[in-house]
Amino acid sequence: MRKYVCDVCGYVYDPVVGDEENGADPGTPFESLPESWVCPVCGASKDSFAPQE
Amino acid sequence: MMNGFTAVPVAKDVFWVGAIDLNVRNFHGYSTDRGTTYNAYLILAEKPTLIDTVKAPFLREMLNRIASVINPDRIEYVISNHSEMDHSGCLPQVMDLVKPDKVFASVMGRKTLAAHFPFMSSVTAVRDGDRISLGDREVSFMETRMLHWPDSMFSYLPAERILFSHDAFGMHLASMERFADEFDTVVLSYEAKKYFANILLPYSNLVTALLGRVKEAGMEFSIIAPDHGPVWRTESDIRRILGLWETWAHQKPSCKAVVTYDTMWGSTDLMARAVADGLASGGITVEVLPLRAFSRSDVATALLGAGALIVGSPTLNNGIFPTVADVLAYLKGLRPKNFIGAAFGSYGWSGEAVGLIERILGEMDAKPAGDRMRLQYVPDAEGCAKCGEFGEMLAKKISELCGRAPSEGGNE
C-alpha cells in the first residue's frame, strides 16, 4: 500500500495508520477512501494527493 | 491601567482594539519596512465579543483600548480566527484576566491553540457554516484552511456584512490611520502585494477557490477587517483588494523580469547590470535586486506576476554564494508559477554556482531559459557584451511567455 502526499500542505496519508478521526480505519488503502474524504490538515480533496516518491 | 489608548469605531458597535508595532522590521524573516499592526476587534453585542488578540507584548495596549469603551471583564466570548502568535499570543492572559464564557476557534484552531498553550483545553470548536448568537446578532464562520494556516477561519456578521478576515486581505503597515481610504493607494497596493507574495503565494489555488466560494455563497461586504494593516470600508477599496487577490492568485506572467544576485568582487554585479540592460533594450521591465540591498521578501514581492527569475551568483568554495542560496530556498518554498528561470555568474576556477542555481530553478518548475552566462574572473568588454546579448535573448523568451510580440517593446 502506497503513501500519498497532500500537494497543498504536505500531509502524508499512511494507509497503515489510516485517519481514524475521519472514519478511515488503519489498513485503509488511499484508493479506498471515499471521494468525500479530505485532507485532515488542510481540507484539500483527494485529487490534490499524489503517491509519495 | 495606562491611559492614552482608545478603541476606534469601525461600524456601529464594532471597534478596532488592536496594537500598533512601529518598530518591527523583521517579522519571522519578512522585512516589514513599515512596521505592522496586530488588529483585534470588539463587538459590543449583548454578549460582548472579542475577535482575535494581539502579539503578547502588546496586551496592555489592547486592554486599554477595550477599556475605553467597556470594562474588559464584560467580554463574554472570544473568537480566535487564527492561532498564530501575533494574534493568539496574549490569549492565555486574556482568558485569565477576562474569564470569557467561551472561546471559539475552528476545529483545527482548537488543536493548534492547544499545541501552543498546553492548558488551553476549553476552546469550543466551530465548523464551516456554523453560526453562534451574540444575543442581539449572529456571527457565522467560514473555514479557510491553509490560508494561511490549517486553523484559519473567517468570522462574519451577516446583518452588517462585516467580514473579520484574519490575515487575508491584510498587510504589514503601521500607522495611526485605521482605514484604507486614508492611505495613498500606491503604498497599499505594494504592501498588500508584498503580503500576498510572502504569505499566500503557495496557496494561490486555494485563494482562487475561496474567492469562488465567497461569490457562490452570495457573501457581500460592507467592511473587511483583517488582522494586519488598514480596514477596508469603501465599496471601491473592497472591490479593489478582492480583485487584486484574484489577479495575484492566477500568477499570470507579465513582460517583467526579476534579476537578483550577490557579488564578491563586483564581477557578478557587472554581469547583472549588463544582463538587465539587455532585457531593458529588449522591451522588458526589469527589477534589479542586489541581495546586499534587498531582502528575500523584496525578491518574492518582485517575482509575483513576473515572467522571469534571473539569478546571479559567484562561485564560493565550489558552491552558491550563501545569500543567493538563502533567497532560492525561500522562493522555492513559496512555489511561484509561470516564469522562466535563468542563471549567471562570475567564477574563479571551478564555477559550479550557475549549474547549482539551474538545478534549483528546475526543481521550482521554472521554464528553462535554454542558455546560461558564466564568465571567469572580471568581465571584459566582450564579456559585458555577451551578458547584454544574454539579456536580449531572455527578453525574446519573456515576450513569448507573456504573449507580446518582441517588437512591441515598451513597458508593461
Coordinates of C-alpha atoms in Angstrom, one line a residue, chain B:
Chain B
M1 CA -4.0 50.7 33.6
M2 CA -2.3 53.1 31.3
N3 CA -4.4 55.7 29.6
G4 CA -4.0 57.1 26.1
F5 CA -5.1 54.1 24.1
T6 CA -8.6 54.3 22.7
A7 CA -10.8 52.0 20.7
V8 CA -11.5 53.1 17.1
P9 CA -15.1 52.7 15.9
V10 CA -15.3 50.6 12.7
A11 CA -19.0 50.3 12.5
K12 CA -22.0 50.6 14.9
D13 CA -21.0 48.6 18.0
V14 CA -17.8 47.3 16.3
F15 CA -14.4 48.7 17.4
W16 CA -10.8 48.2 16.4
V17 CA -8.9 47.4 19.7
G18 CA -5.6 46.3 18.3
A19 CA -1.9 47.4 18.7
I20 CA 0.5 49.3 16.5
D21 CA 4.0 47.9 16.2
L22 CA 6.1 50.8 14.9
N23 CA 9.4 49.1 15.5
V24 CA 9.3 45.6 14.0
R25 CA 11.4 45.3 10.9
N26 CA 12.0 41.6 10.7
F27 CA 8.8 39.6 11.0
H28 CA 10.0 35.9 11.0
G29 CA 12.3 36.8 8.2
Y30 CA 9.8 39.0 6.3
S31 CA 11.2 42.5 6.1
T32 CA 8.5 44.8 7.5
D33 CA 9.9 48.1 6.3
R34 CA 6.8 50.0 7.5
G35 CA 6.2 48.1 10.8
T36 CA 2.8 46.4 11.3
T37 CA -0.4 46.3 13.4
Y38 CA -2.0 43.4 15.2
N39 CA -5.7 44.0 14.8
A40 CA -8.2 42.8 17.3
Y41 CA -11.9 43.8 17.2
L42 CA -14.5 44.2 19.8
I43 CA -18.2 43.7 19.1
L44 CA -20.4 45.4 21.6
A45 CA -23.2 42.9 21.2
E46 CA -25.4 41.7 24.1
K47 CA -22.7 39.2 24.6
P48 CA -19.6 41.4 24.2
T49 CA -17.2 39.6 21.9
L50 CA -13.5 40.0 21.2
I51 CA -12.2 38.8 17.8
D52 CA -8.6 37.8 17.9
T53 CA -6.0 39.3 20.3
V54 CA -2.5 40.8 19.7
K55 CA 1.1 39.8 20.0
A56 CA 2.0 39.1 23.6
P57 CA 4.0 42.3 24.4
F58 CA 1.0 44.4 23.3
L59 CA -1.5 43.1 25.8
R60 CA -1.8 46.3 27.8
E61 CA -2.3 48.4 24.7
M62 CA -5.2 46.1 23.6
L63 CA -6.8 46.0 27.1
N64 CA -6.6 49.8 27.4
R65 CA -8.3 50.2 24.0
I66 CA -11.1 47.8 25.2
A67 CA -11.3 49.6 28.5
S68 CA -12.0 52.9 26.7
V69 CA -15.4 51.5 25.7
I70 CA -16.2 48.7 28.1
N71 CA -14.8 47.0 31.2
P72 CA -12.8 44.1 29.7
D73 CA -14.4 41.9 32.4
R74 CA -17.7 42.1 30.5
I75 CA -16.3 40.3 27.4
E76 CA -18.3 37.0 27.2
Y77 CA -17.0 35.5 24.0
V78 CA -13.6 35.4 22.4
I79 CA -13.3 34.2 18.8
S80 CA -9.8 33.1 17.5
N81 CA -9.8 33.3 13.7
H82 CA -6.1 32.4 13.5
S83 CA -3.8 30.7 16.1
E84 CA -0.5 32.3 15.0
M85 CA 1.1 34.0 18.0
D86 CA 0.8 37.6 16.6
H87 CA -2.9 37.0 17.1
S88 CA -3.1 34.5 19.9
G89 CA 0.0 35.5 21.9
C90 CA -1.9 37.1 24.7
L91 CA -5.0 34.9 24.5
P92 CA -4.0 33.0 27.7
Q93 CA -3.6 36.2 29.6
V94 CA -7.0 37.5 28.2
M95 CA -8.6 34.3 29.3
D96 CA -7.1 34.7 32.7
L97 CA -8.0 38.3 33.2
V98 CA -11.4 38.4 31.4
K99 CA -12.6 34.9 32.1
P100 CA -14.8 34.8 29.0
D101 CA -17.7 32.3 29.0
K102 CA -16.5 30.7 25.8
V103 CA -13.5 30.9 23.4
F104 CA -14.4 29.8 19.8
A105 CA -12.0 28.6 17.1
S106 CA -12.2 26.3 14.1
V107 CA -11.7 22.5 14.6
M108 CA -8.1 22.9 13.6
G109 CA -7.8 26.1 15.6
R110 CA -8.8 24.2 18.7
K111 CA -6.0 21.7 18.1
T112 CA -3.4 24.4 17.1
L113 CA -4.2 26.6 20.2
A114 CA -3.8 23.5 22.4
A115 CA -0.4 22.9 20.8
H116 CA 0.7 26.4 21.6
F117 CA -0.8 26.8 25.1
P118 CA -1.0 23.4 26.7
F119 CA -3.5 24.4 29.3
M120 CA -6.0 25.7 26.7
S121 CA -8.4 22.8 26.6
S122 CA -11.7 24.7 26.9
V123 CA -11.8 26.1 23.4
T124 CA -15.2 25.4 21.6
A125 CA -14.7 24.3 18.0
V126 CA -17.0 25.7 15.3
R127 CA -17.3 24.2 11.9
D128 CA -17.7 25.7 8.4
G129 CA -21.1 27.3 8.1
D130 CA -21.8 27.3 11.9
R131 CA -23.5 30.3 13.5
I132 CA -23.4 31.5 17.0
S133 CA -25.7 34.0 18.7
L134 CA -24.2 37.0 20.4
G135 CA -27.7 37.8 21.9
D136 CA -28.8 40.6 19.6
R137 CA -26.9 39.4 16.5
E138 CA -25.2 36.4 14.9
V139 CA -21.7 35.6 13.8
S140 CA -21.2 33.0 11.1
F141 CA -18.0 31.1 10.3
M142 CA -16.3 30.0 7.2
E143 CA -13.2 27.7 7.3
T144 CA -10.4 29.0 5.2
R145 CA -7.9 26.2 5.8
M146 CA -4.3 26.8 4.8
L147 CA -5.0 30.5 4.1
H148 CA -2.5 30.5 5.5
W149 CA -2.6 28.1 8.4
P150 CA -4.8 25.0 8.9
D151 CA -6.8 26.8 11.6
S152 CA -7.6 30.0 9.6
M153 CA -11.3 30.9 9.5
F154 CA -13.5 33.9 8.6
S155 CA -16.0 35.3 11.1
Y156 CA -18.8 37.3 9.5
L157 CA -21.6 39.5 10.8
P158 CA -24.3 38.8 8.2
A159 CA -26.6 41.6 9.2
E160 CA -23.9 44.3 8.9
R161 CA -22.0 42.4 6.2
I162 CA -18.7 42.8 8.1
L163 CA -16.0 40.2 7.5
F164 CA -13.3 39.6 10.0
S165 CA -10.8 38.1 7.6
H166 CA -7.9 37.1 9.8
D167 CA -4.6 37.5 7.8
A168 CA -6.5 37.5 4.5
F169 CA -6.6 40.9 2.7
G170 CA -4.1 42.3 5.3
M171 CA -0.6 43.8 5.1
H172 CA 2.2 44.9 7.3
L173 CA 1.7 48.6 7.6
A174 CA 2.0 50.5 10.9
S175 CA 0.2 53.8 11.1
M176 CA -2.2 56.0 13.1
E177 CA -4.8 55.7 10.3
R178 CA -7.1 52.7 10.6
F179 CA -8.9 52.8 7.2
A180 CA -7.6 52.0 3.7
D181 CA -9.2 55.1 2.3
E182 CA -6.9 57.3 4.4
F183 CA -3.8 56.0 2.6
D184 CA -2.0 56.5 -0.7
T185 CA -3.2 53.6 -2.9
V186 CA 0.4 53.0 -4.2
V187 CA 1.5 52.2 -0.6
L188 CA -1.5 50.0 0.0
S189 CA -1.1 48.0 -3.3
Y190 CA 2.6 47.5 -2.7
E191 CA 2.3 46.3 0.9
A192 CA -0.8 44.1 0.1
K193 CA 1.2 42.6 -2.8
K194 CA 4.2 42.0 -0.5
Y195 CA 2.0 40.3 2.0
F196 CA 0.3 38.1 -0.7
A197 CA 3.7 37.2 -2.3
N198 CA 5.4 36.3 1.0
I199 CA 2.5 34.6 2.9
L200 CA -0.2 33.4 0.5
L201 CA 1.6 32.6 -2.7
P202 CA 2.0 28.8 -2.1
Y203 CA -1.8 28.6 -1.6
S204 CA -2.8 30.6 -4.7
N205 CA -5.1 27.8 -5.9
L206 CA -6.9 27.9 -2.5
V207 CA -7.3 31.7 -2.8
T208 CA -9.0 31.2 -6.2
A209 CA -11.3 28.6 -4.7
L210 CA -12.1 30.7 -1.7
L211 CA -13.0 33.7 -3.7
G212 CA -15.3 31.4 -5.7
R213 CA -16.9 30.1 -2.5
V214 CA -17.5 33.7 -1.3
K215 CA -19.2 34.5 -4.6
E216 CA -21.2 31.3 -4.6
A217 CA -22.4 31.9 -1.0
G218 CA -23.5 35.4 -2.1
M219 CA -21.4 37.0 0.6
E220 CA -21.1 40.7 0.2
F221 CA -19.0 43.0 2.3
S222 CA -19.6 46.5 3.6
I223 CA -16.4 46.2 5.7
I224 CA -13.4 43.8 5.5
A225 CA -11.5 43.9 8.8
P226 CA -8.1 42.0 8.5
D227 CA -5.7 41.1 11.3
H228 CA -2.9 43.4 10.0
G229 CA -2.9 46.8 8.4
P230 CA -5.9 49.0 7.5
V231 CA -9.6 48.1 7.4
W232 CA -11.3 48.2 4.0
R233 CA -14.6 50.1 4.2
T234 CA -15.4 51.7 0.9
E235 CA -17.1 49.9 -1.9
S236 CA -14.2 50.7 -4.3
D237 CA -11.5 49.7 -1.9
I238 CA -13.2 46.4 -1.2
R239 CA -13.7 45.7 -4.9
R240 CA -10.1 46.6 -5.5
I241 CA -8.5 44.4 -2.8
L242 CA -10.6 41.4 -3.8
G243 CA -9.7 42.0 -7.5
L244 CA -6.0 42.2 -6.7
W245 CA -6.1 38.9 -4.8
E246 CA -7.9 37.3 -7.7
T247 CA -5.3 38.6 -10.1
W248 CA -2.3 37.7 -7.9
A249 CA -3.6 34.2 -7.3
H250 CA -3.6 33.5 -11.1
Q251 CA 0.1 34.3 -11.3
K252 CA -0.2 35.3 -14.9
P253 CA 3.3 36.2 -16.2
S254 CA 3.8 39.8 -17.3
C255 CA 6.6 41.2 -19.5
K256 CA 8.7 41.8 -16.5
A257 CA 12.0 40.2 -15.3
V258 CA 13.5 40.0 -11.8
V259 CA 17.3 40.0 -11.7
T260 CA 18.6 39.1 -8.3
Y261 CA 22.2 38.4 -7.3
D262 CA 25.1 38.9 -4.9
T263 CA 28.7 39.5 -5.8
M264 CA 32.2 39.2 -4.2
W265 CA 34.5 41.4 -6.2
G266 CA 31.9 43.2 -8.3
S267 CA 32.1 40.9 -11.4
T268 CA 28.7 39.2 -10.9
D269 CA 27.4 42.7 -10.2
L270 CA 28.7 44.0 -13.5
M271 CA 27.2 41.0 -15.3
A272 CA 23.8 41.6 -13.6
R273 CA 23.8 45.2 -14.9
A274 CA 24.7 44.2 -18.4
V275 CA 22.0 41.4 -18.4
A276 CA 19.5 43.9 -17.1
D277 CA 20.5 46.4 -19.8
G278 CA 19.9 43.7 -22.4
L279 CA 16.5 42.9 -21.0
A280 CA 15.5 46.5 -21.0
S281 CA 16.6 47.1 -24.6
G282 CA 14.5 44.0 -25.4
G283 CA 11.5 45.9 -24.1
I284 CA 11.2 44.1 -20.8
T285 CA 10.5 45.8 -17.5
V286 CA 13.3 44.8 -15.2
E287 CA 13.5 44.9 -11.4
V288 CA 17.1 44.5 -10.3
L289 CA 17.6 43.4 -6.7
P290 CA 21.2 43.0 -5.4
L291 CA 21.0 41.0 -2.2
R292 CA 23.2 43.4 -0.3
A293 CA 20.4 46.0 -0.6
F294 CA 17.3 43.9 -0.8
S295 CA 15.8 41.2 1.4
R296 CA 14.4 37.8 0.3
S297 CA 10.9 39.1 0.9
D298 CA 11.6 42.0 -1.5
V299 CA 12.6 39.5 -4.2
A300 CA 9.4 37.4 -3.5
T301 CA 7.4 40.6 -4.0
A302 CA 9.1 41.5 -7.2
L303 CA 8.6 37.9 -8.6
L304 CA 4.8 37.9 -8.1
G305 CA 3.5 38.2 -11.7
A306 CA 6.9 38.5 -13.3
G307 CA 7.7 36.4 -16.3
A308 CA 11.3 35.6 -15.4
L309 CA 13.6 35.0 -12.4
I310 CA 17.2 35.6 -13.4
V311 CA 19.6 34.7 -10.6
G312 CA 23.3 35.5 -10.4
S313 CA 25.9 34.1 -8.0
P314 CA 29.7 33.9 -7.8
T315 CA 31.1 30.5 -7.1
L316 CA 32.3 30.4 -3.5
N317 CA 34.2 27.2 -2.4
N318 CA 32.5 25.2 -5.2
G319 CA 29.0 26.3 -4.2
I320 CA 26.4 29.1 -4.4
F321 CA 27.0 32.3 -2.6
P322 CA 25.1 31.9 0.8
T323 CA 22.8 34.9 0.3
V324 CA 21.7 33.6 -3.1
A325 CA 21.2 30.1 -1.7
D326 CA 19.0 31.7 1.0
V327 CA 16.8 33.5 -1.4
L328 CA 16.4 30.4 -3.6
A329 CA 15.5 28.3 -0.7
Y330 CA 12.9 30.9 0.3
L331 CA 11.4 31.3 -3.2
K332 CA 11.2 27.6 -3.8
G333 CA 9.0 27.2 -0.7
L334 CA 6.7 29.9 -2.0
R335 CA 6.0 27.8 -5.1
P336 CA 5.8 30.6 -7.7
K337 CA 4.4 29.6 -11.1
N338 CA 4.7 30.5 -14.8
F339 CA 8.1 32.0 -15.1
I340 CA 11.4 31.5 -17.0
G341 CA 14.4 30.7 -14.8
A342 CA 18.0 31.6 -15.8
A343 CA 21.3 31.7 -14.1
F344 CA 24.5 33.7 -14.5
G345 CA 27.7 34.4 -12.5
S346 CA 31.4 35.1 -12.5
Y347 CA 33.8 32.4 -11.2
G348 CA 37.5 32.0 -10.5
W349 CA 38.4 28.4 -11.2
S350 CA 35.6 25.8 -10.8
G351 CA 32.3 27.7 -11.5
E352 CA 29.7 25.4 -10.0
A353 CA 27.2 28.1 -8.8
V354 CA 25.4 28.6 -12.2
G355 CA 24.7 24.9 -12.6
L356 CA 23.5 24.6 -9.0
I357 CA 21.2 27.5 -9.4
E358 CA 19.8 26.0 -12.6
R359 CA 19.1 22.8 -10.7
I360 CA 17.1 24.6 -8.0
L361 CA 15.2 26.6 -10.7
G362 CA 14.4 23.2 -12.3
E363 CA 13.1 21.9 -9.0
M364 CA 10.9 25.0 -8.9
D365 CA 9.4 24.1 -12.3
A366 CA 10.8 27.2 -13.9
K367 CA 10.7 27.2 -17.7
P368 CA 14.3 26.7 -18.9
A369 CA 16.0 29.7 -20.4
G370 CA 17.9 27.5 -22.8
D371 CA 21.2 29.2 -22.1
R372 CA 23.3 30.5 -19.2
M373 CA 26.0 33.0 -18.7
R374 CA 29.3 32.2 -17.0
L375 CA 32.4 34.3 -17.1
Q376 CA 35.8 33.7 -15.5
Y377 CA 37.1 36.4 -13.1
V378 CA 36.4 40.0 -14.3
P379 CA 34.2 40.6 -17.3
D380 CA 35.9 42.5 -20.1
A381 CA 34.2 44.5 -22.8
E382 CA 33.4 41.3 -24.8
G383 CA 32.1 39.6 -21.6
C384 CA 29.8 42.5 -20.9
A385 CA 28.5 42.5 -24.5
K386 CA 27.8 38.8 -24.1
C387 CA 25.8 39.5 -21.0
G388 CA 23.8 42.1 -22.8
E389 CA 23.1 39.6 -25.6
F390 CA 22.1 37.1 -23.0
G391 CA 19.6 39.7 -21.6
E392 CA 18.2 40.3 -25.1
M393 CA 17.8 36.6 -25.7
L394 CA 15.9 36.3 -22.5
A395 CA 13.8 39.3 -23.4
K396 CA 12.6 37.5 -26.5
K397 CA 11.6 34.4 -24.4
I398 CA 9.8 36.5 -21.9
S399 CA 7.9 38.3 -24.6
E400 CA 6.7 35.0 -26.0
L401 CA 5.7 33.8 -22.5
C402 CA 3.7 37.0 -21.7
G403 CA 2.1 36.9 -25.1
R404 CA 3.6 40.0 -26.6
A405 CA 5.5 40.3 -29.9
P406 CA 9.1 41.4 -29.1
S407 CA 8.8 44.3 -31.5
E408 CA 6.1 46.0 -29.4
G409 CA 8.7 47.0 -26.8
G410 CA 7.8 49.5 -24.1
N411 CA 7.0 48.9 -20.5
E412 CA 4.3 46.6 -19.2

